[in-house]
Tab-separated table of C-alpha atoms in Angstrom:
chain	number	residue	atom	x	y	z
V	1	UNK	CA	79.947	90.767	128.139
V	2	UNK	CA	82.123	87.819	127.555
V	3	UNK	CA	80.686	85.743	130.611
V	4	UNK	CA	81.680	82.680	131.402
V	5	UNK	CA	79.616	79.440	130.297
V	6	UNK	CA	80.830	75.961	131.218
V	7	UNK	CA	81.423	74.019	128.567
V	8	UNK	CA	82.646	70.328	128.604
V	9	UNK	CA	84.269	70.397	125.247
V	10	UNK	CA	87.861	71.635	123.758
V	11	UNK	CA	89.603	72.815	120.680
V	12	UNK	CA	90.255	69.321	119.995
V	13	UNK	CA	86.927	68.412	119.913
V	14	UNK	CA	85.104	67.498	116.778
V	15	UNK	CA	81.523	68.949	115.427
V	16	UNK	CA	79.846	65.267	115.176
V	17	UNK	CA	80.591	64.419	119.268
V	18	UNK	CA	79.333	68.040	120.147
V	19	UNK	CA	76.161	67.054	118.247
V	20	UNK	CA	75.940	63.636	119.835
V	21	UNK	CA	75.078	65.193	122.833
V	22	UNK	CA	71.538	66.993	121.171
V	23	UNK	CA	68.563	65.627	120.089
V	24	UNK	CA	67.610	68.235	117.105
V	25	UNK	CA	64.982	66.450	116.038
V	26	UNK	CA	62.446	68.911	114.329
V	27	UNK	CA	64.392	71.614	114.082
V	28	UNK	CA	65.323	73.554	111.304
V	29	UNK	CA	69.387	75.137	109.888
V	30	UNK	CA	70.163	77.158	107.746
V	31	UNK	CA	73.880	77.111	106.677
V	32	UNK	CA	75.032	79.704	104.118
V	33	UNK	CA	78.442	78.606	102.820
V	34	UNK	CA	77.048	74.539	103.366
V	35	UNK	CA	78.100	73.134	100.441
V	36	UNK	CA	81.747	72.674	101.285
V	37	UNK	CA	84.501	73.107	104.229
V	38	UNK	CA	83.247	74.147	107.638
V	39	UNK	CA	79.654	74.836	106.536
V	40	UNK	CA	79.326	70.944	104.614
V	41	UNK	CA	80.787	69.672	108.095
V	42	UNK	CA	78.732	71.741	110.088
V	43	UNK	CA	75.856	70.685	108.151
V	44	UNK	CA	76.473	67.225	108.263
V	45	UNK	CA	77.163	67.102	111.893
V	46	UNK	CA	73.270	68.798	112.393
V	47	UNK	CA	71.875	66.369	109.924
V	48	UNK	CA	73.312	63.324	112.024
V	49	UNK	CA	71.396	64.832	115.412
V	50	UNK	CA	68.399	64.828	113.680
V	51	UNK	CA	67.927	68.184	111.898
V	52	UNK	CA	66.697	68.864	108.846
V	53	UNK	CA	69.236	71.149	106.654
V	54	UNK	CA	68.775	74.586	104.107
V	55	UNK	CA	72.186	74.823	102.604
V	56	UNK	CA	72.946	77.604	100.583
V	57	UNK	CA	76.508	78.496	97.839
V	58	UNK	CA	77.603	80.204	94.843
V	59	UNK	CA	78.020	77.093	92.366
V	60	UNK	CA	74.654	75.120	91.484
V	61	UNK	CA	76.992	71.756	91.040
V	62	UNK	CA	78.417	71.687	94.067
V	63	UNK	CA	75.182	72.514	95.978
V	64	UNK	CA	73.528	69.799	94.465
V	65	UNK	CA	76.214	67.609	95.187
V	66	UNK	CA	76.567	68.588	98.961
V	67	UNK	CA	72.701	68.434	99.370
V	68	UNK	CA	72.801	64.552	98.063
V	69	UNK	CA	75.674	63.640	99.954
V	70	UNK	CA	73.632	65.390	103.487
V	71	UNK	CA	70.468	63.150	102.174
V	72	UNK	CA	72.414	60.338	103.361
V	73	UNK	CA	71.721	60.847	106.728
V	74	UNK	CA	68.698	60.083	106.328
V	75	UNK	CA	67.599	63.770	107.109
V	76	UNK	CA	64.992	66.630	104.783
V	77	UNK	CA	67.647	68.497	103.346
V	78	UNK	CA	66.949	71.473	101.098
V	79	UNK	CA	69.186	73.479	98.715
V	80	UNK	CA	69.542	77.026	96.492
V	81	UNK	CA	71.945	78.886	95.020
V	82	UNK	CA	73.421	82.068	97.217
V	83	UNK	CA	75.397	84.619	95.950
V	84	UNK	CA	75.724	87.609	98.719
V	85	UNK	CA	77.569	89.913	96.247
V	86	UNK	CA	73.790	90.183	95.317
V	87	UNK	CA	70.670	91.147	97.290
V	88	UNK	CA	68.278	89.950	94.961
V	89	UNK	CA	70.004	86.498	95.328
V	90	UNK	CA	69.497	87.024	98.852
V	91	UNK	CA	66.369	87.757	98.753
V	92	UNK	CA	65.558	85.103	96.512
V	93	UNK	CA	67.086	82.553	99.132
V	94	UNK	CA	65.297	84.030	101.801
V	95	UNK	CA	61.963	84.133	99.965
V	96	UNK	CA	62.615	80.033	99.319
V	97	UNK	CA	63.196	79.661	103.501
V	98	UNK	CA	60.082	81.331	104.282
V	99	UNK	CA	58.116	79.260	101.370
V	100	UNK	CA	59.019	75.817	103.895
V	101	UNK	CA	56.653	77.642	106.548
V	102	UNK	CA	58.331	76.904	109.512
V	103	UNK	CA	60.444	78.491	112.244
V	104	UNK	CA	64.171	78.613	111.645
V	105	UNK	CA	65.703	77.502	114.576
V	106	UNK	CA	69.642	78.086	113.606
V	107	UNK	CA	70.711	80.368	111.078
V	108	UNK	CA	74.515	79.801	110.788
V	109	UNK	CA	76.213	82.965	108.254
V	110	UNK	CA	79.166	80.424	107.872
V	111	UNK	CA	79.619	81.529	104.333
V	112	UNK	CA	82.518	83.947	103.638
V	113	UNK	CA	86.011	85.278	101.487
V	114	UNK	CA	88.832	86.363	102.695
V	115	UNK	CA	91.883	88.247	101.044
V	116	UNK	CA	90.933	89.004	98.012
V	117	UNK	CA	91.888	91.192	95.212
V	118	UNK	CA	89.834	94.539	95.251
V	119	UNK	CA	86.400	93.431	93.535
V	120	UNK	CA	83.423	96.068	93.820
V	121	UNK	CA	79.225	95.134	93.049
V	122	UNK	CA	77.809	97.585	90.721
V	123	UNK	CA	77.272	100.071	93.232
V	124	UNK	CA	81.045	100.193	94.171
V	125	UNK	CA	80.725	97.970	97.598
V	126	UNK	CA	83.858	96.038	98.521
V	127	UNK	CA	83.397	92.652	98.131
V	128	UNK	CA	84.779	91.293	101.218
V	129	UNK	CA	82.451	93.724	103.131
V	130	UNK	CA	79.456	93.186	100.920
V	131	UNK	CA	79.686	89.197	101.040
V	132	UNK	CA	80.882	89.199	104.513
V	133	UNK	CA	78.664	91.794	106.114
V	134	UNK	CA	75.760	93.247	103.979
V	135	UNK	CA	74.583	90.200	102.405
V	136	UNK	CA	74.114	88.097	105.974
V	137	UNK	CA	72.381	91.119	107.294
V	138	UNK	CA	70.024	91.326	104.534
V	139	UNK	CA	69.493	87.577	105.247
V	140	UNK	CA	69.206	87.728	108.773
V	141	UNK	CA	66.687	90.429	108.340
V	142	UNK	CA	64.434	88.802	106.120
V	143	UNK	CA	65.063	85.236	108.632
V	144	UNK	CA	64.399	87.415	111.658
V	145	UNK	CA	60.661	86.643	111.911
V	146	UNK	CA	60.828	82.977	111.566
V	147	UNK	CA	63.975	82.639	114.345
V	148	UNK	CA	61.859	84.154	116.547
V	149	UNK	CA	59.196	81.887	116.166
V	150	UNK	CA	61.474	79.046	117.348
V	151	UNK	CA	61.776	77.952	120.737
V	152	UNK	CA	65.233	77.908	120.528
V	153	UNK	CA	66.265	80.019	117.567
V	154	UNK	CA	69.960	80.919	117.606
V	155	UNK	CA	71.864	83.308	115.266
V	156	UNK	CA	75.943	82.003	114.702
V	157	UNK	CA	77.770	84.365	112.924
V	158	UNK	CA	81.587	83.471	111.993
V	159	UNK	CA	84.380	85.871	112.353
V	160	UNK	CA	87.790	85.269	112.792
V	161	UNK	CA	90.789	86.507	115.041
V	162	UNK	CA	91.407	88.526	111.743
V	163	UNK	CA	88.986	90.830	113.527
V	164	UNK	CA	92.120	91.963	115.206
V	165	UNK	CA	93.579	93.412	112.147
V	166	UNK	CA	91.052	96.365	111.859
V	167	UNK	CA	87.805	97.792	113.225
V	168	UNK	CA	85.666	99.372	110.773
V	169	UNK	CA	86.450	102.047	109.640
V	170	UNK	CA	83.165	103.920	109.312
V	171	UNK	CA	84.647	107.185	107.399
V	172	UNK	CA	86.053	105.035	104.964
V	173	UNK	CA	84.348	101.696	104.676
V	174	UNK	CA	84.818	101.256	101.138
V	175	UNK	CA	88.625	102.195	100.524
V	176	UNK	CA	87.594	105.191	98.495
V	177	UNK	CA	89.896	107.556	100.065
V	178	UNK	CA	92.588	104.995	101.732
V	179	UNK	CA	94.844	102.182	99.953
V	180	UNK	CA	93.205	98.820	99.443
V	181	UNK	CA	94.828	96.425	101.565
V	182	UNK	CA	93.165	92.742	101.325
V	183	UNK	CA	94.020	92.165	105.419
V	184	UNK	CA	92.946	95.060	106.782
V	185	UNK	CA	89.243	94.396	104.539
V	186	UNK	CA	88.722	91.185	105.429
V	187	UNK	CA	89.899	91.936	109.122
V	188	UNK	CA	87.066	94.791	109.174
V	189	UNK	CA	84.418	92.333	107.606
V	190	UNK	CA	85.313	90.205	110.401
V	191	UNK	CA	84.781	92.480	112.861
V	192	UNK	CA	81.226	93.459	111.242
V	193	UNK	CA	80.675	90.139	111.454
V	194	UNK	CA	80.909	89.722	115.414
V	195	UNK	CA	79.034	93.683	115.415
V	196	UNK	CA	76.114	91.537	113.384
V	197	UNK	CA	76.052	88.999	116.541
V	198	UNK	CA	75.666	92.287	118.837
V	199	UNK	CA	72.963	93.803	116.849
V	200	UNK	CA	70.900	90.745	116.367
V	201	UNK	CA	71.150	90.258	120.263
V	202	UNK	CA	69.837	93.642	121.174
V	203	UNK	CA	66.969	93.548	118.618
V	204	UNK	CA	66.109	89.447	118.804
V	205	UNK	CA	67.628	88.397	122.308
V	206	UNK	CA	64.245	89.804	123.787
V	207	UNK	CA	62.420	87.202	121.106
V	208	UNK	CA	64.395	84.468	122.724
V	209	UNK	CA	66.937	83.974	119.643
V	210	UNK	CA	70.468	83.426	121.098
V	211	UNK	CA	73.168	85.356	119.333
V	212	UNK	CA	76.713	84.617	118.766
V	213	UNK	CA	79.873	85.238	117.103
V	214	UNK	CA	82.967	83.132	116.939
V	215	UNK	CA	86.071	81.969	115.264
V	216	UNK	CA	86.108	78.455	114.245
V	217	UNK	CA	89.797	78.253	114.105
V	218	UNK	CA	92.634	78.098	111.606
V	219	UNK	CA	91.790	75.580	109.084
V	220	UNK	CA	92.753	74.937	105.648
V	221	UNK	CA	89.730	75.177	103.196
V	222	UNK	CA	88.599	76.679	100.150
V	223	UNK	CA	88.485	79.750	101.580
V	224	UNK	CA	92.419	80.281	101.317
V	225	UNK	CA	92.237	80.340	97.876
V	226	UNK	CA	93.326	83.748	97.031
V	227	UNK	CA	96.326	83.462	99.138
V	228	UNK	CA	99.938	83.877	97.973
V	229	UNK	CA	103.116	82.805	98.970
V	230	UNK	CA	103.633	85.852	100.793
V	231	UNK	CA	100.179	84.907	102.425
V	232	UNK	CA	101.448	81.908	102.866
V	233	UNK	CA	105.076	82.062	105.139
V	234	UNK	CA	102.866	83.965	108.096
V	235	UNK	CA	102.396	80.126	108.942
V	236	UNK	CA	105.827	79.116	109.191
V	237	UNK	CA	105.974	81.788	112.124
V	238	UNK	CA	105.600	81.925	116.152
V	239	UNK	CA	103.204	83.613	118.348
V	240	UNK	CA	104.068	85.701	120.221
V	241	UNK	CA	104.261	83.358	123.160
V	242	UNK	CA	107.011	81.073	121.077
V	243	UNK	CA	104.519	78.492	119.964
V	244	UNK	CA	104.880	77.347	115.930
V	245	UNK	CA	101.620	78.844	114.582
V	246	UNK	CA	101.443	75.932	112.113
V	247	UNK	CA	100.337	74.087	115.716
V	248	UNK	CA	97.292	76.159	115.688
V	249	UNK	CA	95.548	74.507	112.934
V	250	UNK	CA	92.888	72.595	112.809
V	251	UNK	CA	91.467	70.137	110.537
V	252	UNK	CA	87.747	70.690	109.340
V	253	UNK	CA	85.433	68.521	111.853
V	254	UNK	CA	87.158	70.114	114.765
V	255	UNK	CA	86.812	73.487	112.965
V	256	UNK	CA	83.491	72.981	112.388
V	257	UNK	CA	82.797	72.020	116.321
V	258	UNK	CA	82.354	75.937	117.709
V	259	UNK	CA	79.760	76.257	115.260
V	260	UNK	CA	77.713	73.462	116.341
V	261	UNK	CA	78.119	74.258	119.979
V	262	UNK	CA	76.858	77.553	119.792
V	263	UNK	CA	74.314	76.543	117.247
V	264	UNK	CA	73.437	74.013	120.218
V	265	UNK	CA	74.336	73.980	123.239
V	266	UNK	CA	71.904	73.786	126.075
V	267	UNK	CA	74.280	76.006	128.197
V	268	UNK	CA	74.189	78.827	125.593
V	269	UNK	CA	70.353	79.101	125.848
V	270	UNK	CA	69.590	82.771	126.320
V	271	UNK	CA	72.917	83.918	125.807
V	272	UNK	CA	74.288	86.270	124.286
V	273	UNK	CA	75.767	88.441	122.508
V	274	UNK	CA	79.022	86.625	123.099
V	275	UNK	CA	82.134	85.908	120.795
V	276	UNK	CA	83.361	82.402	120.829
V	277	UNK	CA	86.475	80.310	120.090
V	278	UNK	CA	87.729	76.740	120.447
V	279	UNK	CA	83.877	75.570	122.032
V	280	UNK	CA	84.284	78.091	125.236
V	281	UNK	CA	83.910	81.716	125.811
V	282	UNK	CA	87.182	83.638	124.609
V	283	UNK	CA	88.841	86.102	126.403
V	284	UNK	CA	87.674	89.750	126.533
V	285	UNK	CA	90.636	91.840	125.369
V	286	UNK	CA	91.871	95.292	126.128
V	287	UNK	CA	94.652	95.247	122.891
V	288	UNK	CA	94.136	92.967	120.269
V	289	UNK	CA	96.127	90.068	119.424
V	290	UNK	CA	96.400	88.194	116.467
V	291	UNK	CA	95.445	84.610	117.526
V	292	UNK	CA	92.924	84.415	120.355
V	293	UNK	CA	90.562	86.608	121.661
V	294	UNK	CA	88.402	89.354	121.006
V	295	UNK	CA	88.283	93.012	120.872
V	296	UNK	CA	86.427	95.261	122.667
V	297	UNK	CA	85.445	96.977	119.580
V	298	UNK	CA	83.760	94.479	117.877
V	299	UNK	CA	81.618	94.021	120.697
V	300	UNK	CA	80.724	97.637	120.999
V	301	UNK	CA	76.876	98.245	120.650
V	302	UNK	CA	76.769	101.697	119.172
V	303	UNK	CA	78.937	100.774	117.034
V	304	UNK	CA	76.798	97.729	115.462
V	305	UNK	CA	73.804	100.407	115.633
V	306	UNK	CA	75.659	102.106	113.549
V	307	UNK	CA	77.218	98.900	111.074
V	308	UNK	CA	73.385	98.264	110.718
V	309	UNK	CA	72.542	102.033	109.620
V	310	UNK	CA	75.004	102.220	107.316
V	311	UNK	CA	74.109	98.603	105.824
V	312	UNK	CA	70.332	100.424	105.215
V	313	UNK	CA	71.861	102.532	103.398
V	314	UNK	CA	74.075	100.536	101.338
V	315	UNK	CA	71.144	98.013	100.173
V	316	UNK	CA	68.994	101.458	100.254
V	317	UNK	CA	65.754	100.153	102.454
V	318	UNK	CA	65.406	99.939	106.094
V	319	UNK	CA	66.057	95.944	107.430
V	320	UNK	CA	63.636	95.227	110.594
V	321	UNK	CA	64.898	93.039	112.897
């Protein structure tokens, strides 16, 4: 795992010069999260290399809104409302993808929240883990079929380094028995999300759908909002090699590039699963670390068989891949 894969690109580098370099005419992505921040940018940046968009969020306004601002380019661009709290709004979503009879050729699970307040869904699933995890599975599932009919399809799941701050915790996923901490559940939804990458490539990497995980970077967006001031003065810190961790930010088109270089990137053909950071390969770790990298954990097979078992029985039906 974690093989190397040149790359002529750099943290510094922005989504809209990766996609310069593609010709996506034809093709077909569908961004969850696309109506604002990383997923809007992402969006746009596939739009302007000729694809034709499927953006999906929570508030019908701002959809609409993003979708006529991506018509712009010129490009078919197509819109719903997405709440993954709820798998009938997933499946609603998915049932309106599969309506446009077509392969899906990137499916980008860009959408997310992080650090929340303890919220449950009616059946008493943490939110972070439920939006996070169980909803993008749900909507990979359903999306399976029609990636594999592409030529290319690829599969771009985002985590975070806040993988790092907990694997999942399998006896416990749900903080019934253990504190709720907001970190430590959005750390182990970000680690489901890179196990998501590893399951998808086992089951659809024979298919020829490329699957990958990464972290786009830090970057100041919407999805800070629940953050405190306590949150907040982590920022004013240093890394552990000295270096200001406000330096580590990025702004929103270079967040947005890892994205669009795994969603395509000529060189990541056939790869995968691999997590990704900063448009290269990151580093395989033995210990985690809080700003680069990833964990062996989240890259452990058996234990995204076992993420995808316990998703079945969260959603209570069996999710073919």
């Amino acid at each position: 795992m974690q093989e190397a894969v040149a790359s002529a690109y750099s943290r510094d580098s922005s989504a809209e010069e990766i996609a310069r370099a593609v010709d996506l005419t034809g093709k077909l992505a569908v961004i969850t999260g696309g109506a604002a921040g990383l997923g809007l940018e992402t969006a746009r940046a596939l739009a302007l290399a000729g694809a034709d968009i499927f953006i999906a969020g929570r508030r019908p306004q701002v959809v609409a809104a993003a979708a006529q601002k991506l018509s712009e380019t010129g490009q078919i661009v197509h819109s719903a409302v997405l709440d993954l709290m709820s798998v009938e709004s997933v499946d609603a979503f998915a049932d309106a993808v599969l309506a446009l009879e077509r392969p899906v050729d990137m499916l980008i699970a860009n959408a997310g929240i992080m650090a929340c307040p303890l919220q449950r869904t009616a059946k008493g699933i943490e939110s972070q883990f439920m939006t996070n995890v169980v909803g993008h599975a749900v909507l990979l599932s359903r999306l399976a079929r029609a990636l594999a009919q592409s030529d290319d399809g690829r599969f771009v799941s985002l985590s975070s380094t806040a993988h790092h701050m907990s694997p999942v915790h399998f006896d416990d996923i749900q903080f019934e028995r253990r504190p709720y901490e907001k970190w430590s559940a959005y750390g182990q939804s970000k680690t489901g999300n890179v196990l998501l990458a590893v399951k998808a490539a086992k089951a659809l990497g024979p298919k020829g759908v490329s699957c990958f995980a990464l972290h786009p970077g830090m970057i100041r967006t919407e999805l800070s909002r629940s953050l405190d001031d306590s949150d907040l003065t982590q920022f004013s810190s240093t890394t552990a090699e000295g270096q200001p961790v406000a330096d580590l930010f990025k702004d929103v088109p270079r967040g947005a590039s890892t994205s669009v270089w795994a969603a395509t990137s000529p060189a990541l053909r056939g790869k995968g699963p691999l997590y990704l950071e900063d448009n290269k390969v990151a580093e395989l770790l033995t210990k985690p670390a809080r700003y680069h990298g990833v964990s062996a954990y989240a890259l452990d097979p058996e234990s995204a068989d076992r993420l995808w078992t316990e998703i079945e029985t969260i959603v209570e039906r069996e999710l073919p891949l």
